[in-house]
XYZ file of C-alpha atoms in Angstrom:
575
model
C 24.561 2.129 -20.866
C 22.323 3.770 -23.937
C 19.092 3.451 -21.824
C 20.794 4.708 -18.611
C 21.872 7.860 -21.205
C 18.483 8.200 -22.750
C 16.535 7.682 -18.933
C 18.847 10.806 -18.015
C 17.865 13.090 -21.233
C 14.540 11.848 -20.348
C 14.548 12.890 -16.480
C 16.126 16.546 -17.753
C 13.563 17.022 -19.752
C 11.213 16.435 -17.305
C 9.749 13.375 -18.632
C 8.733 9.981 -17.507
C 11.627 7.746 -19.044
C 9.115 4.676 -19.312
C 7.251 7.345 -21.344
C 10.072 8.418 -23.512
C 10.928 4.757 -24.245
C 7.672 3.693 -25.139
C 6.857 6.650 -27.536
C 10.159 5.752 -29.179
C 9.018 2.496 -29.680
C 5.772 3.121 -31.236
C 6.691 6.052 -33.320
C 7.413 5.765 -37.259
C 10.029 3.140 -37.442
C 10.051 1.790 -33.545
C 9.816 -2.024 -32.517
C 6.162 -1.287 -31.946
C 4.887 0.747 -34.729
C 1.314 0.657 -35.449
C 0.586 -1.601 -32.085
C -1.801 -0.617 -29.053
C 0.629 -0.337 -25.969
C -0.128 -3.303 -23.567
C 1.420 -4.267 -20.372
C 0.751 -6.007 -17.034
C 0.785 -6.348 -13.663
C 1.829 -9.872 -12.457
C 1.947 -10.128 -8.351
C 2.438 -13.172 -6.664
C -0.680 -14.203 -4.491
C 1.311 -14.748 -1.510
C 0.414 -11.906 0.742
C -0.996 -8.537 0.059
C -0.213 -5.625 -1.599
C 1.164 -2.949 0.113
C 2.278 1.278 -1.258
C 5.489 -0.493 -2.763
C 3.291 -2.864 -4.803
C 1.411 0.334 -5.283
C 4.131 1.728 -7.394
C 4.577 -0.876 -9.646
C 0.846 -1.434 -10.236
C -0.006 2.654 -11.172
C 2.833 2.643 -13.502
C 1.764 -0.771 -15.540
C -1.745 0.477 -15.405
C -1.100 4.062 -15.316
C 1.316 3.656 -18.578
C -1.338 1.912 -20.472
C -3.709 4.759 -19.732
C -1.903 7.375 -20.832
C -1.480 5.378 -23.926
C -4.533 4.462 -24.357
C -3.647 1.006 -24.021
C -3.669 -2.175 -22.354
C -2.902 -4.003 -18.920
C -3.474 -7.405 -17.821
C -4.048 -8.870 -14.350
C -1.896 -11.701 -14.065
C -1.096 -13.984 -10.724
C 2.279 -15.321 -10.586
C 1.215 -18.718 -9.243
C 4.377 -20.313 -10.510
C 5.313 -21.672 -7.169
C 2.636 -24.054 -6.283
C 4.305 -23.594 -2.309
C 2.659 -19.773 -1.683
C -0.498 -19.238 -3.714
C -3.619 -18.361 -1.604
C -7.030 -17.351 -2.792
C -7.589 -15.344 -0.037
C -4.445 -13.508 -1.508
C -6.073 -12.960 -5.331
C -9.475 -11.675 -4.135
C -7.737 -9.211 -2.049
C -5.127 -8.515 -4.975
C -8.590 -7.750 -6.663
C -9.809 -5.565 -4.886
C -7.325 -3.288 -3.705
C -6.336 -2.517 -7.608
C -10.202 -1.635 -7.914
C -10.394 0.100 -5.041
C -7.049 2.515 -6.421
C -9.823 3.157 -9.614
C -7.675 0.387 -12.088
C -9.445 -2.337 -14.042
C -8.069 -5.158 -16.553
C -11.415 -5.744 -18.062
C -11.871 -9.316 -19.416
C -8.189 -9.419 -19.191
C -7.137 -11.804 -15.890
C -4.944 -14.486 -16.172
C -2.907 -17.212 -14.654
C 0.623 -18.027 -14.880
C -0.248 -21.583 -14.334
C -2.909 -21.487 -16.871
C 0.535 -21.575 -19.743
C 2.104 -24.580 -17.836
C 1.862 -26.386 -20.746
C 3.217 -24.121 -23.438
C 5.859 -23.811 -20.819
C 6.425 -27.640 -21.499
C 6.054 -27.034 -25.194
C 8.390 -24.194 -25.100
C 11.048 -26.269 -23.126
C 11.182 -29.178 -25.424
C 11.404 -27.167 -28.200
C 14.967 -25.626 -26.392
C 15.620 -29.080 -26.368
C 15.127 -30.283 -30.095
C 17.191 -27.020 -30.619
C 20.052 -28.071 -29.022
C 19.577 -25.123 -26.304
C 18.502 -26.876 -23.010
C 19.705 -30.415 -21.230
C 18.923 -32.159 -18.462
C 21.505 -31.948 -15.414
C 21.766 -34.393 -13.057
C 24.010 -31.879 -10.337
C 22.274 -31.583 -6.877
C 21.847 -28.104 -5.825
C 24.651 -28.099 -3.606
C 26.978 -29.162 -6.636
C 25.252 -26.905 -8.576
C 26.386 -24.236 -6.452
C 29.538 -25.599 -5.852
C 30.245 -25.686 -10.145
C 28.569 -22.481 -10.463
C 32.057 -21.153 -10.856
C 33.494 -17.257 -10.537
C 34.755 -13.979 -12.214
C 37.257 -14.998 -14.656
C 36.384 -18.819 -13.715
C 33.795 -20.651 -15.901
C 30.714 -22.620 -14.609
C 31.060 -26.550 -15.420
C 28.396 -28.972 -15.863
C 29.313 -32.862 -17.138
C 26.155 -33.047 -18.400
C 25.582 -29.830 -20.963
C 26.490 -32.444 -23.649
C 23.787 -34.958 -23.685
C 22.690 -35.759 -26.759
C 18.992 -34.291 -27.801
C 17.299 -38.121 -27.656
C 18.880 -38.330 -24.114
C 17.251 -35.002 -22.977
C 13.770 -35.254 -24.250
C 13.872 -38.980 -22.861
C 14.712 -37.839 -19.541
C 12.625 -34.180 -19.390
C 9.744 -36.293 -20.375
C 10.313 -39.017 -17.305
C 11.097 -35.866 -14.950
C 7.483 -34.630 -16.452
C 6.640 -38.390 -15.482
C 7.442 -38.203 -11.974
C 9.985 -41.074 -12.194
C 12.793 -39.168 -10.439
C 13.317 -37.499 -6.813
C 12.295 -33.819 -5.670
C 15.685 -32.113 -6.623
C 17.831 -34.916 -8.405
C 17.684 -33.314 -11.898
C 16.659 -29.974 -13.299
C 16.300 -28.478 -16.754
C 19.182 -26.091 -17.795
C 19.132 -23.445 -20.664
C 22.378 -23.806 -22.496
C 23.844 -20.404 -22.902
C 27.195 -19.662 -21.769
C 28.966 -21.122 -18.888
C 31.638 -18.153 -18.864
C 29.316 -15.620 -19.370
C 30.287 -12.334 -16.642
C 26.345 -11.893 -15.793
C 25.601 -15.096 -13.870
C 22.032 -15.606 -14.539
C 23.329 -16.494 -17.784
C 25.626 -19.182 -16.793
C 22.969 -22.163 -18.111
C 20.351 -20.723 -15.915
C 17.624 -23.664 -14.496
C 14.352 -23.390 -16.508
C 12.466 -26.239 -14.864
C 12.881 -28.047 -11.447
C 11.281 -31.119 -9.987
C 8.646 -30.358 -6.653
C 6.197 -33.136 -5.371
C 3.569 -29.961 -4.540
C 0.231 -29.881 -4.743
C -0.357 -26.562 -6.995
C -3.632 -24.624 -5.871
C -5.224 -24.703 -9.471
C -3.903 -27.317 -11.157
C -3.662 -29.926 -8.189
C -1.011 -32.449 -8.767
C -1.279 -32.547 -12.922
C 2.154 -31.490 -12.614
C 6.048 -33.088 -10.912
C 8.053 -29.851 -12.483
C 7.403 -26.388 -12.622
C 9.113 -23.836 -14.488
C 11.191 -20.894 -13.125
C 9.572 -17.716 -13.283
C 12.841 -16.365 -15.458
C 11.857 -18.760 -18.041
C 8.138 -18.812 -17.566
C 7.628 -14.599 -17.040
C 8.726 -14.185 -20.395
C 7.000 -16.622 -22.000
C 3.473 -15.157 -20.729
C 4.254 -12.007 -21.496
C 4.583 -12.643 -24.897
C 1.698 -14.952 -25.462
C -0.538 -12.302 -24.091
C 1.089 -10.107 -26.362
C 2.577 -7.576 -24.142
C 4.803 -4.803 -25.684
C 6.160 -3.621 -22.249
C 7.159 -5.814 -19.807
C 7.894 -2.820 -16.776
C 9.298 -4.394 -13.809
C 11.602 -3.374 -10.879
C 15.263 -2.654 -10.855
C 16.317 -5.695 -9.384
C 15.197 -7.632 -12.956
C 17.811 -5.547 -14.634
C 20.247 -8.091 -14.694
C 18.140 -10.874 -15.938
C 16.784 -8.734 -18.845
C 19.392 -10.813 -21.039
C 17.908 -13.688 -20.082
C 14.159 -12.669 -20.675
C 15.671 -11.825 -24.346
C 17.361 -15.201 -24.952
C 13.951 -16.624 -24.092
C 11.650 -14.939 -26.236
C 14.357 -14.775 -29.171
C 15.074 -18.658 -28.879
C 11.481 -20.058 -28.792
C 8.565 -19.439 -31.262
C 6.591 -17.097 -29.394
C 3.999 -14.845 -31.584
C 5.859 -11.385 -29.945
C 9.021 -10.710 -28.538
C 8.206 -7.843 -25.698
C 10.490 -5.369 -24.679
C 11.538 -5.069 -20.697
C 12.124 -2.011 -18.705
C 12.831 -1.475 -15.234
C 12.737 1.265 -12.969
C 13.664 1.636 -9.178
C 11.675 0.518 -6.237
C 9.683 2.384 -3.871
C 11.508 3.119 -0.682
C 10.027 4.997 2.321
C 11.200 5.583 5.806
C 9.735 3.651 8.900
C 8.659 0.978 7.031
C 9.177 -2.346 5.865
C 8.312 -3.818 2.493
C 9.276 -7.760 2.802
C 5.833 -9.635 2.268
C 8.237 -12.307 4.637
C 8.481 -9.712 7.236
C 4.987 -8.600 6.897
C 3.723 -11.973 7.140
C 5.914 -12.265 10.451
C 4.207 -9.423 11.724
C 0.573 -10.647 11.212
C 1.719 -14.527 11.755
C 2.930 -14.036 15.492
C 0.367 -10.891 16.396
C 2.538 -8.042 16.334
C -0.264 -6.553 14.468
C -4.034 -7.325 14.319
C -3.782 -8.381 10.615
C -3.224 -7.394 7.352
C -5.573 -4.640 7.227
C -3.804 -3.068 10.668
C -4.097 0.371 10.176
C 0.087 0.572 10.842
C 0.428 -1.635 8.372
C 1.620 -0.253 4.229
C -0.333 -2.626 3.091
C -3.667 -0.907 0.922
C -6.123 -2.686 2.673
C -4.168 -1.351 6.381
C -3.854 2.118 4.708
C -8.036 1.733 3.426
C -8.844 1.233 7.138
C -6.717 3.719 8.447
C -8.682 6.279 6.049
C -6.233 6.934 3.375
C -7.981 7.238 -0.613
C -7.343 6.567 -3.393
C -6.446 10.041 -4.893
C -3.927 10.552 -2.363
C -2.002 7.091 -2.998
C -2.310 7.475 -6.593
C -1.437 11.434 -6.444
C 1.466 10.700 -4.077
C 2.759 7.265 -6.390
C 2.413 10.049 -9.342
C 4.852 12.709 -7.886
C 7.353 10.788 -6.816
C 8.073 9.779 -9.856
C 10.301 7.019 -11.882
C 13.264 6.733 -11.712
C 16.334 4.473 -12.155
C 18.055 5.099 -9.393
C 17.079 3.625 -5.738
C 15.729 6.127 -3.414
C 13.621 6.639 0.225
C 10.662 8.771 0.130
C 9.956 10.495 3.592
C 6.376 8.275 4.769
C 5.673 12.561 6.343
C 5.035 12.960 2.087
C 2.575 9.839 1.502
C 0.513 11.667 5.306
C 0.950 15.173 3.256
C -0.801 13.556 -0.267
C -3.245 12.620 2.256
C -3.671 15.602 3.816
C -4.107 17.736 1.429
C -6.890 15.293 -0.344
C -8.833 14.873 3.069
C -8.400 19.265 3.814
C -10.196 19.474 0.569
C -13.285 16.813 0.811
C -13.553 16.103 4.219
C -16.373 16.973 6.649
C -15.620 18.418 8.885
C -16.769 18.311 13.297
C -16.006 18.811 16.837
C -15.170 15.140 18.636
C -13.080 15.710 22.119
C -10.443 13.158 22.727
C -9.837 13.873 26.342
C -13.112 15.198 27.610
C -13.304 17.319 30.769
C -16.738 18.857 31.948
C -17.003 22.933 31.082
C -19.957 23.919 32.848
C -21.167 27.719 31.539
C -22.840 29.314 35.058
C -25.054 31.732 33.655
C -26.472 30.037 31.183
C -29.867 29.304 31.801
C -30.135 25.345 32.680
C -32.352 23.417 30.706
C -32.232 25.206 28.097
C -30.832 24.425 24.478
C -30.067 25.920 21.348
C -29.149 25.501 17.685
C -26.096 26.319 15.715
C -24.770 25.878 12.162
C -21.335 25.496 11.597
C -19.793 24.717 7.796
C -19.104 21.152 6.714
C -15.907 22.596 4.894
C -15.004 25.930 4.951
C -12.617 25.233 1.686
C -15.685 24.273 0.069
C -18.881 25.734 0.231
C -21.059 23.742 -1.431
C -20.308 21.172 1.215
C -23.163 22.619 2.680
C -23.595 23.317 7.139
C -24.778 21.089 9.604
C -26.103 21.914 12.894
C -25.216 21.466 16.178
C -26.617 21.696 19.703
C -25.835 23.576 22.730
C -26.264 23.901 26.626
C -25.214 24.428 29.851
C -22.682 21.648 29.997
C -19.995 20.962 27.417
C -16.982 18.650 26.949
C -13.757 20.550 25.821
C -10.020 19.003 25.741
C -8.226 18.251 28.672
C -5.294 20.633 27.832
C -7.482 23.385 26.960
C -7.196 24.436 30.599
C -4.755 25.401 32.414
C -5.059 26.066 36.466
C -1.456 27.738 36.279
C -0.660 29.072 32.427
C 2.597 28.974 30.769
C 3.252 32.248 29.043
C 1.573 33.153 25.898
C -1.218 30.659 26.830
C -4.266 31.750 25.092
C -6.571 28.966 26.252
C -8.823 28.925 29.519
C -7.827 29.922 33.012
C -9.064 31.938 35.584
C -8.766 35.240 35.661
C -7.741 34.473 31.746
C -8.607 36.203 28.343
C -12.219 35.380 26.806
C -12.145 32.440 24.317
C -14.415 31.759 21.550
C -16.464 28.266 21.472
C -16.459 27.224 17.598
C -19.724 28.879 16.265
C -21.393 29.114 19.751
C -19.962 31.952 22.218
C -17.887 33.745 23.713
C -16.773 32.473 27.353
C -14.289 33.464 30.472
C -12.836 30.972 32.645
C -14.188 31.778 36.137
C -13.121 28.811 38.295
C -12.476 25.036 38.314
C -13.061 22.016 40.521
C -10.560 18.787 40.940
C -10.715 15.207 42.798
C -8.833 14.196 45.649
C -5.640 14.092 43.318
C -5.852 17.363 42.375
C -7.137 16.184 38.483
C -9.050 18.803 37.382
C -12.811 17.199 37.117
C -14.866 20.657 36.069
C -14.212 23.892 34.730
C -16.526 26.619 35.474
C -16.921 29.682 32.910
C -19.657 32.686 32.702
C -20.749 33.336 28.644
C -21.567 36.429 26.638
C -24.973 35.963 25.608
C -24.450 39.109 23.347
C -22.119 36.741 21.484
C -23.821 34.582 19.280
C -21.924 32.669 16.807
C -18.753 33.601 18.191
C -18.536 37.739 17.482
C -19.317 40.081 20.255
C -21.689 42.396 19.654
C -19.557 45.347 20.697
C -17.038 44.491 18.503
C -14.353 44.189 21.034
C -11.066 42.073 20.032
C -10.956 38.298 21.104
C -7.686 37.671 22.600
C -8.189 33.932 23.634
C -7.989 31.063 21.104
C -11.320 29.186 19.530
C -12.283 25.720 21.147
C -13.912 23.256 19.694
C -16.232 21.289 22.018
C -19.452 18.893 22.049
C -22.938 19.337 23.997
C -22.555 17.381 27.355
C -26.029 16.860 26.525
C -26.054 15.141 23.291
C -22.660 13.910 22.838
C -21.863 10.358 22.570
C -18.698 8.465 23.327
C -16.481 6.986 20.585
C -13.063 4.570 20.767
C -10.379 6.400 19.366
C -7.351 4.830 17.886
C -4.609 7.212 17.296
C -1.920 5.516 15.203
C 1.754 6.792 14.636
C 4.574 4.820 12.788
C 5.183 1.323 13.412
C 8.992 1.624 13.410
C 10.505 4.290 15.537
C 13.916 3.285 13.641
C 13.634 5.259 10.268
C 15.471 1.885 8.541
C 14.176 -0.701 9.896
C 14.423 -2.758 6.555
C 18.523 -2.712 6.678
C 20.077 -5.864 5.971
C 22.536 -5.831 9.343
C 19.173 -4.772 11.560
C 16.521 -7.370 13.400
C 13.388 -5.324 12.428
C 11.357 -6.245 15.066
C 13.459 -4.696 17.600
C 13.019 -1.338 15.799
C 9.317 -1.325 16.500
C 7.834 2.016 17.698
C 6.125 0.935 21.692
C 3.451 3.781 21.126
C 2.908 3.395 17.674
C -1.159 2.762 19.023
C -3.272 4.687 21.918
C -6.369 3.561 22.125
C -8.753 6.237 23.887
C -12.157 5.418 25.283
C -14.647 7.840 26.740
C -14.237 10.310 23.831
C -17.041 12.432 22.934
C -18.121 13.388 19.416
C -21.596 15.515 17.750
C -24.477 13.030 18.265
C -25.037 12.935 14.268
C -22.011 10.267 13.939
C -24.484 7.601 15.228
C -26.260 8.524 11.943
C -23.366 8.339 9.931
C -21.926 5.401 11.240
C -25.845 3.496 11.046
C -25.938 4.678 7.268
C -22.306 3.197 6.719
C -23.568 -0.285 8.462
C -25.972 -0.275 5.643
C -23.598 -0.094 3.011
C -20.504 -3.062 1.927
C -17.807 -2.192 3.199
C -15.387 -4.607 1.675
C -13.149 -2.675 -0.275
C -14.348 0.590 0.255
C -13.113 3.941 1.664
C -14.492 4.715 4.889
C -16.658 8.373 5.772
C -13.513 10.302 6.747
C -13.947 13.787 8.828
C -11.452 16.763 10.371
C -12.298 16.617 14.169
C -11.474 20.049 13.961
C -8.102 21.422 15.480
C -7.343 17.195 16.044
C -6.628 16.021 12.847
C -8.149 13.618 10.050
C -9.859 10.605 11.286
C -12.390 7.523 10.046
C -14.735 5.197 10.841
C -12.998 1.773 11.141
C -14.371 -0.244 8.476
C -14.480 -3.427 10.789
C -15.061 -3.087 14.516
C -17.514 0.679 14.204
C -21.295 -0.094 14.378
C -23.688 2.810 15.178
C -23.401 0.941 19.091
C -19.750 1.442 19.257
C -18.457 3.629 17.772
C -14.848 3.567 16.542
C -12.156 6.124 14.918
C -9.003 5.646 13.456
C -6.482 8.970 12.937
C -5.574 8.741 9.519
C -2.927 11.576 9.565
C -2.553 15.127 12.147
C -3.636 18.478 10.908
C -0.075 19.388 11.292
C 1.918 18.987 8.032
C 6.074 17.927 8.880
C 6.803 17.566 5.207
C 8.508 20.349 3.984
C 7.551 20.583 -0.353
């Protein structure tokens, strides 16, 4: 109750309570006087890491920066049934990519397997661990209830009996599952992770780094401590659900001769709306091609948010201000687009691509000829520089910038409709329009002001029409589009009493071909063929009035070119 009292000053004081904690601890007096603050980040190389990972990782590394500390890398290979190496070169290099590094400073879990051991037997000689004999089921079955003590006929073995028989389990001279290893704490204890928890169980599996040196493995309650304090962590930060086994990860440090004794905190995982965070259900997702893989752009994992051209700043800005806390909440996924938005509004380049092209053919211009323009590559930022474009006759606009019939207050083109500016070009007046036997409009005809250059009139008259972006008919060249949306039209998909995969979003991709965009992307995309691309942010532009988009960072070449819509120009979340 005293840290949920001091996390509240904290808060109202508008600090981080991690923060709080840890300058208590090494001020004058504290647990940790005089020591360098060092934590870690321990993921399990089972899958990927995705923006709830995200949180955990920028506040063990993020802590130890503001600090001036410490963080390790550390794979919680444990479980020799899950780890992949695929998994811990991607773990890698997504917590590069987010601008974190542990230095010389990666480790194992496996690579303490046998101080584990040591550790174990020395609960033994101590009187404080003994081999069971109960199956799981009995296990479970003895495991007792509120007001009703746990029982286990074999917490009384003598210390010769235990080592004897934890050294034959070690042996491999019993079945998968016929005995375990129990700490021997306190079978009525009201928190029942501390009702003789199991510290080591038997598995016949071969571990990905150690092989098959090993019969029994510890359990990450009794091995997560152990590391941490070998490595000589101070702050063991973890999520809210470790709360309750915090007593535990005490007993274990205080009861074997580790060099430190590290202090845990937790605070709340990260929640957002229209998305799921199991690695189980993620892995379901990839497993039976719901998605194209881990790096699909829909997906919250960082490498699917890399491809779908969100950054680094924006993650890191938007895992910043929301906070810690040690309460649960759901952050609106419209906040994590807006951190992106407003990162991408202030570095990206911007140009004109057309998404749904239809021909705009300008009647008294003279044909063949062509022309010059430069328009700004970011008009929040001028030393961003201009780039130029061309112009002629022919141009592709948008679809629904035309409208044979208006609706009112349309300020677009139609005949007989107000004069419109082309983005840096000219001025223009719809004067007519052609359609196919299904009445699809095919060409729009308009007459220019040649007096108009860069978009003013010379007269000074007042433009009433709105300002069009567009691409030379005669220069343009087509791009794939993918426009993504959320995954999960069901804004809780993750709810225990809900089958997730039938709250998938149906239009959650739209793939558009034929689109046209400024002849200089073939340029862009050849110089980003050139580069590696493994791990890296793709070029990111505003196709302007459309929204933020990037080249995909696996199927674009300068050949075929491919965009993905990171996030709309239009902002929903409401600061």
């Amino acid at each position: 109750m005293a840290e949920e009292v001091k996390a509240a000053v904290a808060e109202s004081e508008g600090k981080n309570f991690i923060d709080a904690f840890i300058e208590e601890d090494i001020a004058e007096g504290g647990r940790f006087q005089g020591q360098q603050v060092h934590t870690r980040f321990p993921p399990e190389p089972n899958g990927y890491l995705h923006i709830g990972h995200c949180k955990a990782l920028t506040i063990d590394f993020g802590t130890a920066e503001r600090f001036g500390g410490l963080c390790n890398l550390r794979m919680d290979d444990t479980n020799p049934t899950k780890e992949d190496v695929e998994f811990v070169d991607a773990i890698k290099e997504d917590i590069h990519w987010l601008g974190f590094d542990w230095g010389d400073r990666f480790f194992y879990g496996s690579d303490y397997f046998e101080k584990d051991y040591e550790y174990a037997v020395e609960l033994i000689k101590k009187g404080l661990a003994y081999v069971c004999d109960l199956t799981p089921e009995e296990a479970k079955e003895y495991r007792g209830d509120i007001g009703k003590p746990a029982v286990s006929p074999y917490r009384d073995r003598d210390v010769e009996e235990n080592l004897d028989l934890f050294e034959r389990m070690k042996n491999g001279e019993f079945p998968e599952g016929s005995r375990t290893l129990r700490a021997k704490i306190d079978l009525a204890s009201g928190n029942f992770n501390m009702r003789d928890p199991v510290i080591y169980r038997i598995r016949y599996m071969h571990h990905h780094r150690q092989g098959d040196k090993w019969c029994i493995y510890p359990m990450y309650d009794f091995a997560h401590p152990i590391q941490d304090a070998l490595e000589g962590i101070t702050h063991s930060l973890c999520s809210l659900e470790f709360e309750a086994h915090r007593p535990l990860y005490d007993w274990v440090v205080n009861n074997v001769s580790v060099p430190c004794k590290p202090r845990q905190i937790e605070f709340a995982r990260l929640g957002i709306d229209h998305t799921v965070m199991s690695k189980r259900k993620l892995r379901k997702l990839v497993e039976e091609g719901i998605v194209s893989g881990w790096d699909d752009p829909r997906m919250p994992t960082l490498c699917g948010l890399r491809r779908r051209g969100f950054t680094p700043k924006s993650i890191r800005n938007f895992c910043d201000r929301i906070g810690v806390a040690k309460s649960a909440s759901v952050v609106e996924y419209a906040f994590l687009e807006h951190c992106l938005r407003e990162d991408l509004n202030a570095s990206a380049e911007r140009t004109m691509g057309v998404l749904h092209p239809v021909k705009l053919v300008i009647t008294n211009y003279p044909a063949g000829k062509s022309e010059t323009f430069e328009v700004e590559n970011n008009p929040t930022d001028p030393a961003a520089g201009t780039h130029e474009i061309t112009f002629s006759r022919e141009c592709w606009i948008e679809a629904d910038d035309f409208m044979a019939e208006p609706i009112p207050k349309y300020k677009r083109l139609f005949p007989g409709g107000p004069e419109c500016r082309l983005k840096g070009a000219y001025l223009i007046k719809c004067v007519g329009y052609e359609t196919d036997e299904n009445g699809n409009v095919t060409e729009i005809a308009a007459e220019y002001d040649p007096d108009s250059r860069g978009g003013d009139p010379a007269d000074g008259r007042k433009v009433k029409g709105a300002t069009l972006h567009w691409v030379d008919a005669a220069t343009a060249i087509d791009a794939e589009v993918r426009v993504y949306s959320e995954l999960f039209s069901d804004p809780a998909p993750d709810g225990a009493d809900k089958d997730f995969l039938a709250c998938m979003n149906p239009d959650s991709l739209e793939t558009l071909t034929g689109c046209k965009v400024e002849a200089r992307m073939r340029d862009v995309a050849a110089e980003y063929d050139k580069t590696e691309k493994q791990g890296k942010t793709a070029p990111s532009f505003q196709f302007m009035r459309l929204g933020y988009f990037c080249l995909d960072n696996k199927d674009c070449s300068a050949d075929h070119l491919v965009f993905n819509r990171s996030v709309t120009l239009k902002d929903s979340f409401k600061v």
